[in-house]
Coordinates of C-alpha atoms in Angstrom, one line a residue:
M30 CA 14.4 -5.0 -18.5
G31 CA 16.9 -2.0 -19.6
I32 CA 17.8 -0.1 -22.9
H33 CA 21.1 -0.4 -24.2
D34 CA 23.5 2.3 -22.8
E35 CA 24.5 4.0 -26.4
D36 CA 21.0 4.4 -27.4
V37 CA 20.6 6.1 -23.8
A38 CA 23.0 8.8 -24.7
R39 CA 21.6 9.3 -28.0
V40 CA 18.5 10.3 -26.7
R41 CA 19.7 12.6 -24.0
E42 CA 21.6 14.4 -27.3
A43 CA 18.9 14.2 -29.5
T44 CA 16.8 15.8 -27.1
D45 CA 15.9 19.5 -26.7
I46 CA 15.8 19.9 -23.3
V47 CA 14.1 23.4 -23.4
A48 CA 11.5 22.4 -25.3
V49 CA 10.7 18.9 -23.1
I50 CA 10.5 21.6 -19.6
G51 CA 8.7 24.6 -21.8
E52 CA 6.0 22.5 -21.7
Y53 CA 5.3 22.3 -17.9
V54 CA 7.0 25.3 -17.1
Q55 CA 7.2 28.8 -18.0
L56 CA 10.9 29.7 -19.5
K57 CA 12.2 33.1 -20.1
R58 CA 15.5 33.4 -21.8
V59 CA 18.2 35.3 -19.4
G60 CA 21.1 35.4 -21.0
R61 CA 23.0 31.8 -21.7
R62 CA 20.2 30.4 -19.8
W63 CA 16.9 29.9 -19.9
Q64 CA 15.1 30.6 -16.0
G65 CA 11.3 29.5 -14.7
L66 CA 9.4 29.0 -11.5
C67 CA 10.1 25.7 -10.1
P68 CA 7.6 22.9 -10.8
F69 CA 8.6 21.3 -8.0
H70 CA 8.1 23.7 -4.4
A71 CA 5.9 26.7 -4.2
E72 CA 8.4 29.5 -5.1
K73 CA 7.5 33.3 -6.7
T74 CA 10.7 34.3 -7.5
P75 CA 12.4 31.9 -10.4
S76 CA 15.2 29.8 -9.2
F77 CA 14.9 27.4 -12.0
S78 CA 17.7 27.3 -14.5
V79 CA 18.2 25.6 -17.3
N80 CA 21.3 25.4 -19.6
A81 CA 20.4 24.2 -22.9
E82 CA 24.1 23.5 -24.0
M83 CA 24.9 21.0 -21.3
G84 CA 21.5 19.5 -21.1
V85 CA 20.8 20.0 -17.3
Y86 CA 18.7 22.2 -15.0
H87 CA 19.1 23.2 -11.3
C88 CA 16.8 24.9 -8.9
F89 CA 18.7 27.0 -6.6
G90 CA 15.9 27.1 -4.4
C91 CA 15.1 23.1 -3.8
K92 CA 18.2 21.8 -5.3
A93 CA 16.7 19.5 -7.7
S94 CA 18.5 18.6 -11.0
G95 CA 19.4 16.7 -13.7
D96 CA 18.9 15.8 -17.2
A97 CA 15.7 16.0 -19.8
I98 CA 15.5 12.2 -18.7
T99 CA 15.2 13.0 -15.1
F100 CA 12.7 15.6 -15.3
L101 CA 10.3 13.7 -16.9
R102 CA 11.0 11.2 -14.5
E103 CA 10.3 13.6 -11.5
V104 CA 7.2 15.5 -13.3
E105 CA 5.4 12.8 -14.9
H106 CA 6.3 10.0 -12.0
A107 CA 7.4 7.4 -14.7
D108 CA 10.2 4.9 -14.7
F109 CA 13.8 5.4 -16.2
V110 CA 12.7 3.3 -19.1
E111 CA 9.2 4.9 -20.0
A112 CA 11.1 8.0 -19.6
V113 CA 13.5 7.2 -22.3
E114 CA 10.9 5.3 -24.5
R115 CA 9.0 8.9 -24.0
L116 CA 11.9 11.2 -25.2
A117 CA 13.4 8.2 -28.1
G118 CA 9.4 8.9 -29.7
R119 CA 10.5 12.5 -29.8
A120 CA 13.5 12.3 -31.1
G121 CA 12.5 9.2 -33.7
I122 CA 15.1 7.0 -32.4
V123 CA 14.4 3.3 -32.4
L124 CA 15.7 1.7 -28.9
R125 CA 17.3 -1.7 -28.5
Y126 CA 16.9 -3.4 -25.0
T127 CA 19.2 -5.6 -23.0
A128 CA 16.8 -8.5 -22.5
P129 CA 16.2 -10.5 -25.2
G130 CA 12.9 -10.4 -27.0
E131 CA 12.1 -7.2 -25.2
G132 CA 12.2 -4.9 -28.2
A133 CA 9.0 -6.8 -29.2
D134 CA 7.2 -7.1 -26.8
R135 CA 7.1 -3.2 -27.0
Q136 CA 7.0 -2.9 -30.3
K137 CA 3.6 -4.8 -29.4
R138 CA 2.4 -3.2 -26.6
G139 CA 2.3 0.3 -29.2
K140 CA 0.3 -1.9 -31.6
L141 CA -2.4 -2.5 -29.1
T142 CA -1.8 1.7 -27.7
D143 CA -2.4 2.2 -31.1
A144 CA -5.7 0.5 -31.6
L145 CA -7.0 1.6 -28.1
E146 CA -6.7 4.9 -29.1
Q147 CA -8.6 4.2 -32.5
A148 CA -11.5 2.7 -30.2
V149 CA -11.2 5.6 -27.6
E150 CA -12.3 8.0 -30.8
W151 CA -14.6 6.2 -32.2
Y152 CA -16.7 5.2 -29.3
H153 CA -16.3 9.4 -28.4
Q154 CA -17.3 10.7 -31.6
R155 CA -20.1 8.2 -31.5
L156 CA -21.2 9.3 -28.3
L157 CA -21.6 13.2 -29.4
T158 CA -23.3 13.0 -32.7
A159 CA -25.2 9.1 -33.3
A160 CA -28.6 9.1 -33.1
D161 CA -28.7 6.0 -31.1
A162 CA -26.1 7.9 -28.2
G163 CA -29.6 10.3 -27.8
P164 CA -30.6 8.1 -24.4
A165 CA -26.9 8.3 -23.5
R166 CA -26.2 11.8 -24.1
G167 CA -29.8 12.2 -22.1
Y168 CA -28.8 10.1 -19.0
L169 CA -25.4 12.4 -18.9
R170 CA -26.9 15.4 -18.9
H171 CA -29.1 14.2 -15.9
R172 CA -26.0 12.9 -13.9
G173 CA -25.1 16.8 -14.5
Y174 CA -22.4 16.1 -17.5
D175 CA -22.4 18.7 -19.7
G176 CA -20.4 18.7 -23.1
D177 CA -17.5 20.1 -21.4
V178 CA -17.1 17.1 -19.5
V179 CA -18.1 14.2 -21.5
R180 CA -14.9 15.9 -23.8
Q181 CA -13.1 15.8 -21.5
Y182 CA -13.1 12.8 -19.7
K183 CA -13.6 11.0 -23.5
M184 CA -16.9 9.3 -22.5
G185 CA -17.8 7.2 -25.2
W186 CA -21.0 5.0 -26.7
A187 CA -21.4 1.0 -27.4
P188 CA -23.7 0.8 -29.9
D189 CA -26.8 -2.1 -29.2
D190 CA -24.8 -3.9 -32.1
W191 CA -22.3 -6.6 -32.5
D192 CA -19.4 -5.8 -34.5
A193 CA -20.2 -2.0 -35.0
L194 CA -16.6 -0.9 -33.3
A195 CA -14.8 -3.7 -35.7
T196 CA -16.8 -2.6 -38.4
G197 CA -16.2 1.3 -38.3
L198 CA -12.2 0.4 -37.5
G199 CA -12.1 -1.9 -40.9
V200 CA -11.7 -5.0 -38.8
G201 CA -9.5 -7.8 -40.7
T202 CA -9.4 -5.5 -44.0
D203 CA -6.3 -5.3 -46.2
K204 CA -6.0 -1.0 -45.0
G205 CA -7.6 -1.2 -41.4
M206 CA -7.0 -3.3 -38.1
A207 CA -5.7 -6.8 -37.4
A208 CA -7.9 -9.4 -35.9
Q209 CA -5.1 -10.3 -33.4
V210 CA -5.0 -6.9 -32.3
F211 CA -8.4 -6.2 -31.8
S212 CA -8.6 -9.4 -29.6
D213 CA -5.6 -8.6 -28.0
A214 CA -6.2 -4.9 -26.9
G215 CA -9.4 -6.3 -25.3
L216 CA -11.5 -4.5 -28.0
G217 CA -13.5 -8.0 -29.1
F218 CA -13.4 -11.8 -29.3
R219 CA -13.5 -13.9 -32.3
N220 CA -17.4 -15.6 -31.3
K221 CA -18.1 -19.4 -31.7
G222 CA -19.3 -18.9 -35.2
G223 CA -15.3 -17.4 -36.0
R224 CA -17.0 -13.6 -36.4
I225 CA -15.2 -10.7 -34.7
Q226 CA -17.5 -9.6 -32.5
D227 CA -17.3 -5.8 -30.3
S228 CA -16.3 -7.1 -26.4
F229 CA -18.7 -3.9 -25.6
R230 CA -22.0 -3.4 -26.8
A231 CA -25.4 -1.0 -25.8
R232 CA -23.1 0.9 -22.4
L233 CA -21.8 4.4 -21.7
L234 CA -18.2 3.8 -22.2
F235 CA -15.0 5.7 -19.7
P236 CA -11.4 5.4 -21.1
I237 CA -9.4 4.1 -18.7
F238 CA -5.9 5.7 -19.1
D239 CA -2.6 5.0 -17.4
P240 CA -0.5 8.2 -15.7
S241 CA 1.0 8.9 -19.1
G242 CA -2.1 9.6 -20.4
K243 CA -2.3 6.5 -22.9
P244 CA -5.5 4.2 -23.0
V245 CA -5.5 1.2 -21.8
G246 CA -9.2 -0.5 -21.1
F247 CA -12.7 1.0 -20.4
G248 CA -14.9 0.5 -18.2
G249 CA -18.5 0.4 -19.2
R250 CA -22.0 0.9 -17.3
V251 CA -25.4 0.0 -18.8
L252 CA -28.0 2.8 -19.2
P253 CA -31.0 2.3 -16.6
G254 CA -32.9 -0.4 -17.4
G255 CA -30.9 -1.7 -19.9
D256 CA -29.6 -5.8 -20.0
G257 CA -26.6 -7.3 -18.7
P258 CA -24.1 -6.4 -15.2
K259 CA -24.7 -3.1 -14.4
Y260 CA -20.8 -2.3 -15.2
K261 CA -18.4 -4.4 -16.9
N262 CA -14.4 -3.7 -17.5
S263 CA -12.0 -4.6 -20.0
V264 CA -10.3 -7.9 -19.3
D265 CA -7.0 -8.2 -18.3
N266 CA -4.3 -7.9 -21.0
T267 CA -0.6 -6.4 -22.3
V268 CA -1.7 -3.4 -21.4
Y269 CA -4.8 -3.4 -18.4
R270 CA -4.1 -5.1 -15.3
K271 CA -7.0 -4.2 -13.1
S272 CA -5.0 -4.7 -9.9
R273 CA -3.0 -1.9 -11.1
V274 CA -4.7 0.4 -13.3
L275 CA -6.6 3.3 -11.7
Y276 CA -9.6 5.2 -13.5
G277 CA -8.3 9.1 -13.4
L278 CA -4.5 8.8 -12.4
N279 CA -3.8 10.8 -15.4
W280 CA -5.9 13.7 -14.9
A281 CA -5.6 13.9 -11.2
K282 CA -1.7 13.2 -10.7
Q283 CA -0.8 16.8 -10.3
D284 CA -3.2 17.7 -7.9
I285 CA -2.4 14.4 -6.0
V286 CA 1.1 15.2 -5.8
N287 CA 0.7 19.3 -4.7
A288 CA -2.0 18.4 -2.1
G289 CA 0.6 15.5 -0.8
E290 CA -2.8 13.4 -0.8
V291 CA -4.9 11.0 -3.2
I292 CA -8.7 10.0 -2.5
V293 CA -9.5 6.5 -3.8
C294 CA -13.2 6.0 -4.7
E295 CA -15.2 3.0 -6.2
G296 CA -16.1 4.1 -9.6
Y297 CA -15.6 6.5 -12.4
T298 CA -18.5 8.7 -11.6
D299 CA -17.5 9.9 -8.4
V300 CA -14.1 10.7 -9.5
I301 CA -15.9 13.5 -11.7
G302 CA -17.9 14.5 -9.2
F303 CA -14.5 15.4 -7.0
A304 CA -13.2 17.0 -10.0
Q305 CA -16.6 19.3 -10.5
A306 CA -16.4 19.8 -6.6
G307 CA -13.0 21.5 -6.9
I308 CA -11.2 18.3 -5.6
A309 CA -9.3 17.0 -8.1
R310 CA -7.0 14.9 -6.6
A311 CA -9.6 11.5 -6.5
V312 CA -9.1 7.9 -8.6
A313 CA -10.7 4.8 -8.9
T314 CA -10.1 1.3 -8.9
C315 CA -11.4 -0.4 -11.9
G316 CA -13.6 -3.8 -11.2
T317 CA -11.4 -4.5 -8.1
A318 CA -10.9 -4.0 -4.2
L319 CA -7.6 -1.7 -3.8
T320 CA -4.6 -3.9 -4.4
E321 CA -0.9 -3.7 -3.1
D322 CA 0.0 -2.8 -6.6
H323 CA -2.8 0.2 -6.7
V324 CA -0.7 1.2 -3.2
R325 CA 2.4 0.6 -4.7
V326 CA 1.5 2.7 -7.6
L327 CA 0.0 5.5 -5.6
R328 CA 2.7 5.8 -2.8
R329 CA 4.9 7.4 -5.7
F330 CA 2.7 10.7 -5.9
A331 CA 1.6 11.0 -2.5
P332 CA 2.7 9.5 1.5
R333 CA -1.5 9.8 2.3
I334 CA -4.5 8.0 0.6
V335 CA -8.4 9.2 1.9
L336 CA -11.0 6.4 1.5
A337 CA -14.2 7.8 -0.4
F338 CA -15.7 4.5 0.5
D339 CA -17.3 2.2 3.3
A340 CA -13.8 1.0 4.5
D341 CA -15.8 -1.4 5.9
S342 CA -17.4 -2.9 3.3
A343 CA -14.3 -4.2 2.0
G344 CA -14.0 -7.3 4.9
Q345 CA -11.9 -8.3 7.9
T346 CA -9.4 -9.6 5.3
A347 CA -8.6 -5.9 3.1
A348 CA -8.8 -3.8 6.2
E349 CA -5.9 -6.0 8.1
R350 CA -4.1 -4.8 4.9
F351 CA -4.8 -1.5 5.0
S352 CA -2.9 -1.4 8.4
Q353 CA -0.1 -3.6 6.6
W354 CA 0.1 -1.2 3.9
E355 CA 0.3 1.9 6.1
H356 CA 3.5 -0.1 8.0
A357 CA 5.3 -0.7 4.6
F358 CA 5.0 1.9 2.5
E359 CA 5.0 4.6 5.2
L360 CA 1.5 5.8 4.6
E361 CA -1.6 7.3 6.1
V362 CA -4.5 5.9 5.5
A363 CA -7.7 7.4 6.8
V364 CA -11.3 7.4 5.7
A365 CA -13.8 10.3 4.2
D366 CA -16.3 11.7 6.7
L367 CA -18.6 10.7 4.2
P368 CA -22.6 10.8 5.1
P369 CA -24.2 7.0 5.7
G370 CA -25.3 5.6 2.1
A371 CA -23.7 8.8 0.7
D372 CA -22.6 8.4 -3.1
P373 CA -19.7 10.9 -3.8
G374 CA -20.9 11.5 -7.1
D375 CA -24.3 12.4 -6.6
L376 CA -23.1 14.2 -3.5
A377 CA -20.5 16.4 -5.8
Q378 CA -23.9 18.1 -7.4
N379 CA -26.2 18.1 -4.7
D380 CA -23.9 19.3 -1.5
P381 CA -20.7 20.2 -3.1
E382 CA -19.2 21.6 0.2
R383 CA -20.4 18.7 2.1
L384 CA -17.9 16.5 -0.1
A385 CA -15.0 18.8 0.6
A386 CA -15.6 18.7 4.3
A387 CA -15.7 14.9 4.1
V388 CA -12.6 14.9 2.7
S389 CA -10.5 17.6 4.8
D390 CA -12.4 15.6 8.1
A391 CA -11.1 12.7 7.4
V392 CA -10.4 9.9 9.8
D393 CA -7.4 8.2 10.5
F394 CA -8.2 4.6 9.1
M395 CA -7.6 2.7 12.7
D396 CA -9.6 5.6 14.5
F397 CA -12.5 5.3 12.2
R398 CA -12.7 1.6 12.8
I399 CA -12.8 1.7 16.0
N400 CA -15.0 4.5 16.5
R401 CA -17.2 2.5 14.7
V402 CA -16.9 -0.5 17.1
L403 CA -17.8 1.6 20.1
G404 CA -20.5 3.6 18.2
E405 CA -22.1 0.3 17.8
A406 CA -21.6 -1.1 21.3
D407 CA -23.5 -0.7 24.4
L408 CA -21.4 1.0 27.3
S409 CA -23.6 1.9 29.4
T410 CA -23.2 -1.5 31.2
V411 CA -19.3 -3.4 32.6
K412 CA -20.1 -6.1 29.9
G413 CA -20.7 -3.9 27.0
Q414 CA -18.2 -1.7 28.0
V415 CA -15.3 -4.7 28.8
R416 CA -17.0 -6.6 25.0
A417 CA -16.5 -3.5 23.5
G418 CA -12.7 -2.7 24.5
E419 CA -12.0 -6.1 23.7
R420 CA -13.0 -6.6 19.9
A421 CA -11.8 -2.6 19.3
A422 CA -8.3 -4.2 21.4
R423 CA -8.4 -7.2 18.5
L424 CA -8.8 -4.5 15.8
V425 CA -5.5 -3.0 16.9
S426 CA -3.8 -5.9 17.1
E427 CA -3.6 -6.1 13.2
H428 CA -1.3 -2.2 13.9
P429 CA 2.4 -3.9 13.1
N430 CA 3.9 -1.5 14.9
P431 CA 4.3 -2.0 18.6
E432 CA 4.0 1.5 19.9
I433 CA 1.0 2.3 17.8
R434 CA -0.9 -0.7 19.1
D435 CA -0.1 0.4 23.0
K436 CA -1.1 4.0 22.0
Y437 CA -4.2 2.8 21.0
L438 CA -4.6 0.3 23.5
V439 CA -4.4 3.0 26.0
E440 CA -7.2 5.3 24.6
V441 CA -9.3 2.3 24.0
A442 CA -9.1 1.4 27.7
D443 CA -10.1 4.9 28.7
R444 CA -13.2 5.3 26.5
C445 CA -14.7 1.8 27.6
S446 CA -13.3 2.3 31.3
V447 CA -11.8 -0.7 31.0
N448 CA -8.4 -1.4 32.4
A449 CA -5.4 -1.1 29.9
D450 CA -3.3 -4.1 31.0
H451 CA -6.1 -6.5 30.2
L452 CA -6.8 -4.7 26.7
R453 CA -3.0 -5.2 26.1
N454 CA -3.4 -9.3 26.8
V455 CA -6.6 -9.2 24.8
A456 CA -3.7 -7.8 21.7
A457 CA -1.2 -10.1 22.3
D458 CA -3.4 -12.8 22.1
A459 CA -5.1 -12.0 18.8
R460 CA -1.5 -11.5 17.7
R461 CA -0.2 -15.0 19.0
P462 CA 0.7 -17.9 16.3
G463 CA -1.8 -20.9 16.2
P464 CA -5.4 -20.7 16.4
R465 CA -7.3 -17.8 18.3
R466 CA -9.7 -18.3 21.0
A467 CA -11.3 -14.7 21.1
S468 CA -13.7 -15.8 23.9
R469 CA -11.4 -15.9 26.5
P470 CA -9.1 -13.0 27.5
A471 CA -5.1 -13.9 26.5
A472 CA -4.4 -14.4 30.2
E473 CA -6.3 -17.4 30.2
D474 CA -4.7 -18.3 27.9
A475 CA -1.0 -17.9 27.1
P476 CA 0.8 -20.7 28.7
H477 CA 4.1 -20.3 30.4
P478 CA 7.0 -21.5 28.9
A479 CA 7.6 -24.1 32.3
D480 CA 3.5 -25.5 30.8
T481 CA 4.6 -25.9 27.1
G482 CA 8.1 -28.5 28.4
H483 CA 10.2 -25.1 27.7
E484 CA 12.5 -24.0 30.3
S485 CA 11.9 -20.1 31.5
S486 CA 15.6 -19.3 30.6
G487 CA 18.9 -21.1 29.0
N488 CA 18.1 -23.3 25.4
R489 CA 14.9 -24.6 25.2
G490 CA 15.8 -27.8 23.5
D491 CA 17.1 -29.0 20.0
Y492 CA 16.0 -25.7 17.6
S493 CA 15.1 -28.7 14.7
E494 CA 12.6 -29.7 16.9
F495 CA 10.1 -27.0 17.0
E496 CA 8.2 -28.6 19.5
G497 CA 5.0 -26.3 21.5
D498 CA 2.1 -24.7 21.0
G499 CA 2.3 -22.8 17.3
A500 CA 4.9 -24.9 16.0
N501 CA 3.0 -25.5 12.6
E502 CA 1.9 -22.4 12.1
S503 CA 3.5 -19.6 10.1
P504 CA 4.8 -16.7 12.4
P505 CA 4.1 -12.5 11.7
P506 CA 6.2 -11.9 8.7
N507 CA 6.7 -8.0 10.8
N508 CA 6.9 -8.4 14.2
V509 CA 9.8 -7.7 16.5
E510 CA 11.7 -11.1 17.0
R511 CA 11.7 -11.1 13.2
Q512 CA 13.4 -7.6 13.3
V513 CA 15.3 -9.1 16.1
L514 CA 16.8 -12.2 14.0
W515 CA 17.5 -9.8 10.7
L516 CA 19.7 -7.8 13.0
A517 CA 21.1 -11.2 14.3
A518 CA 22.0 -12.2 10.9
N519 CA 23.0 -8.5 9.5
E520 CA 23.9 -6.5 11.9
P521 CA 25.0 -8.9 15.3
D522 CA 26.6 -5.8 17.1
G523 CA 22.9 -3.9 16.8
V524 CA 22.0 -7.5 19.2
W525 CA 22.3 -6.9 23.1
P526 CA 24.4 -9.9 24.0
E527 CA 21.6 -10.3 27.1
I528 CA 19.1 -11.4 24.6
G529 CA 18.6 -15.2 24.5
P530 CA 16.4 -17.8 22.6
E531 CA 13.9 -17.9 25.4
L532 CA 12.6 -14.4 24.6
F533 CA 11.7 -15.8 21.3
H534 CA 7.7 -16.5 21.4
H535 CA 7.1 -18.5 18.0
P536 CA 9.6 -21.5 18.1
L537 CA 10.7 -21.0 14.0
Y538 CA 12.0 -17.6 15.4
R539 CA 14.0 -19.3 18.5
G540 CA 15.2 -22.1 16.6
V541 CA 16.5 -20.2 13.8
F542 CA 18.1 -17.5 16.8
E543 CA 19.6 -20.5 18.6
A544 CA 21.1 -22.1 15.1
L545 CA 23.0 -18.5 14.5
L546 CA 25.0 -18.8 18.4
E547 CA 25.5 -22.8 17.5
Y548 CA 26.9 -22.5 14.2
P549 CA 30.2 -20.7 13.8
D550 CA 29.3 -19.5 10.5
M551 CA 26.4 -18.6 8.0
D552 CA 28.2 -21.2 5.2
T553 CA 27.8 -24.2 7.6
L554 CA 24.7 -22.8 8.5
L555 CA 23.0 -22.6 6.0
A556 CA 24.4 -26.2 4.8
E557 CA 23.5 -28.4 8.0
A558 CA 20.9 -26.3 10.0
D559 CA 17.1 -27.6 9.2
P560 CA 15.2 -26.4 6.2
R561 CA 12.5 -24.1 7.9
V562 CA 16.0 -22.3 9.3
T563 CA 17.2 -22.1 6.3
E564 CA 14.4 -21.2 4.3
L565 CA 14.1 -18.0 6.9
M566 CA 17.4 -17.1 7.1
R567 CA 17.9 -16.9 3.3
E568 CA 14.7 -14.0 3.6
L569 CA 16.4 -12.4 6.2
V570 CA 20.0 -12.3 4.8
V571 CA 18.7 -10.7 1.2
D572 CA 16.1 -8.8 3.1
E573 CA 16.6 -5.1 3.5
D574 CA 15.7 -2.4 6.1
E575 CA 17.9 0.5 5.9
E576 CA 16.8 2.3 8.7
L577 CA 17.4 -0.8 11.1
R578 CA 20.8 -1.0 9.9
T579 CA 21.8 2.3 10.8
S580 CA 20.1 4.0 13.0
R581 CA 21.4 2.9 16.8
H582 CA 18.1 3.7 18.3
R583 CA 15.7 2.2 16.5
Q584 CA 17.9 -1.2 17.5
D585 CA 17.8 -0.6 21.2
V586 CA 14.5 0.4 20.7
V587 CA 13.4 -3.6 18.5
M588 CA 15.5 -4.8 21.9
A589 CA 13.1 -3.1 23.9
I590 CA 10.2 -4.3 22.9
L591 CA 11.0 -7.2 22.1
L592 CA 12.0 -7.9 26.7
Y593 CA 8.2 -5.7 26.4
E594 CA 6.0 -8.5 24.7
E595 CA 8.5 -11.3 27.0
A596 CA 7.0 -9.5 29.6
Q597 CA 3.7 -9.7 29.0
R598 CA 3.8 -13.1 28.5
E599 CA 4.9 -13.8 32.0
L600 CA 2.4 -11.3 33.5
A601 CA -0.4 -13.1 31.8
Y602 CA 0.9 -16.2 33.1
L603 CA 1.5 -15.2 36.9
E604 CA -2.2 -13.4 36.8
R605 CA -3.1 -16.6 35.8
Q606 CA -1.6 -18.1 38.6
A607 CA -3.2 -15.7 41.0
R608 CA -6.5 -16.5 39.7
T609 CA -6.5 -19.9 40.9
G610 CA -5.9 -19.1 44.3
S611 CA -2.4 -20.1 44.2
A612 CA -1.0 -16.6 44.7
D613 CA 1.2 -15.8 47.4
E614 CA 3.3 -12.9 48.7
E615 CA 6.0 -13.0 46.3
L616 CA 4.1 -13.9 43.6
L617 CA 1.8 -10.4 43.8
R618 CA 5.4 -8.4 45.0
R619 CA 6.3 -10.0 41.4
V620 CA 3.2 -9.1 39.7
A621 CA 3.4 -5.9 40.7
S622 CA 6.8 -5.0 39.9
L623 CA 6.4 -6.0 36.4
K624 CA 3.4 -4.1 35.8
T625 CA 5.4 -0.9 37.1
S626 CA 8.2 -2.0 35.0
M627 CA 6.7 -2.1 31.8
D628 CA 5.2 0.7 32.4
Q629 CA 8.1 2.8 32.7
L630 CA 9.5 1.2 29.8
R631 CA 6.5 2.7 27.9
E632 CA 6.8 5.7 29.3
S633 CA 10.2 6.5 28.6
E634 CA 9.3 5.3 24.9
W635 CA 11.5 2.1 25.2
E636 CA 14.5 3.8 26.9
S637 CA 17.3 1.3 27.0
E638 CA 18.3 1.6 30.7
Q639 CA 14.1 0.8 31.5
A640 CA 14.7 -1.9 29.1
R641 CA 17.4 -3.5 31.0
A642 CA 15.5 -2.7 34.2
L643 CA 12.4 -5.4 33.1
L644 CA 15.4 -7.7 31.9
E645 CA 16.2 -8.0 35.4
L646 CA 12.8 -9.0 36.7
L647 CA 12.3 -12.1 33.8
R648 CA 15.2 -13.3 35.3
P649 CA 14.5 -16.5 37.0
G650 CA 14.8 -16.2 41.0
T651 CA 14.1 -12.0 40.6

């Protein structure tokens, strides 16, 4: 998707940058320049300067600079095309797009937006003035919403009628709205009798806007005692995607940016309640759980998300996603310290100070889950301590960062009076591909390489066969073995020469590493290797990890963690041997040496020298 360069240049030339920036910043003319307080950082003395003749701005404090397009992108968190389109609209310029049919798509979206704007106003005026909206106004007053709040959020009322909106907007008439536009905008549909019918009936409506303030849909709530589902949202269409849209973001975005934090709620009234309590940085999903698209949108505005709902209610799968998102988007996810069963909207009315404290005292997401597990456990008995520790360890295993996992495991071990190495084994088992046998500790489950037909060093066999446990399971997408493979494919100098295929636990990852050693070049590998190897290799060579590519320290940390995880598996095998009664002095010495070396590596924060010392212990005969 793109706009012709000539049209972008026309937009730049036609835009009055002083007028655009003046809508956000109070500017004062000083000589040939305009000055004001920078909107991108806090300051008391103006250091923000605008050159109207050249159409550019620059801040001498934070060094922000650019043209009108850049300014709009930064202040509104808009993408390039959206910023150009908004400025083009101000200047009356018709844009041409590089993709065939894109202009027509934009025109269609414009018509749908216009239709939604008409519907928002019609429903809003109905709520303010119509006699049949009296019960809705009474309900809102009961919830503590006065006329100012109703007007601020453009709340509306859908009458208890089949086609009141369609009639009010003249749908299907010569001077009214086209029936197809009405339907495509999610405002109505054609019933079995062929008549146009409204989508919403007898519902209090909350218009939903995109971040720029354009309406995209509605959320409807029946009044107490009404018929039908309690909540109903617009259906997905060209302008409305419930997996991406967030209620309230258009109003809250500046407060979110200023605070570096966004609060995610479950309902529209929760968002309004937070704003009434003076916390105007809340948004809500629209009839769906938080998705990766939601997170991607929010990350443009803030690096921290506070969940203002029961974070466990979303289920285990959603909880695992939160941990993955923290890692993938470099986010901090926390959970508001709400009283049990409390509704943020009601709390805003009854105890706004407690609501504010719930946000300021928000607990890290993983801490919240661990605290809940341990809080529900019986830690007064040995069995209770072990069970709680193991359950918490399995939660911790979901976190993709091995360093963070280990810190949590040490903390859980201390709180439960359980051996930290045992919890490390439990967590390692939970992350192991293939069926999880959670009823037994990982040390009992972990096979030694010799037990699976693989040698403990050297080549483990033909990579194309992928023999061994977990061969048919998909490998973890973000684990350290994949990071080593990425380096081997993209920055081979970052892989220590001591690293061999035997250090890869998953058969596919091991096979890919062996293929990299066997084939003379990448072209030959992609042409001749096993399809499973080439499929993964193609993913690796198009993936990008700038930090891993450029940071030698991170490369060395990845190597160290790879060795540490192999040591965990070796230690589990040796401890199993010791429990079977076949322990001798040499085996016990090796167990003690491994534990000591692993502890030293963790405490050194993954120093290369300590990692190589551990590698020596893993070599056969040591």
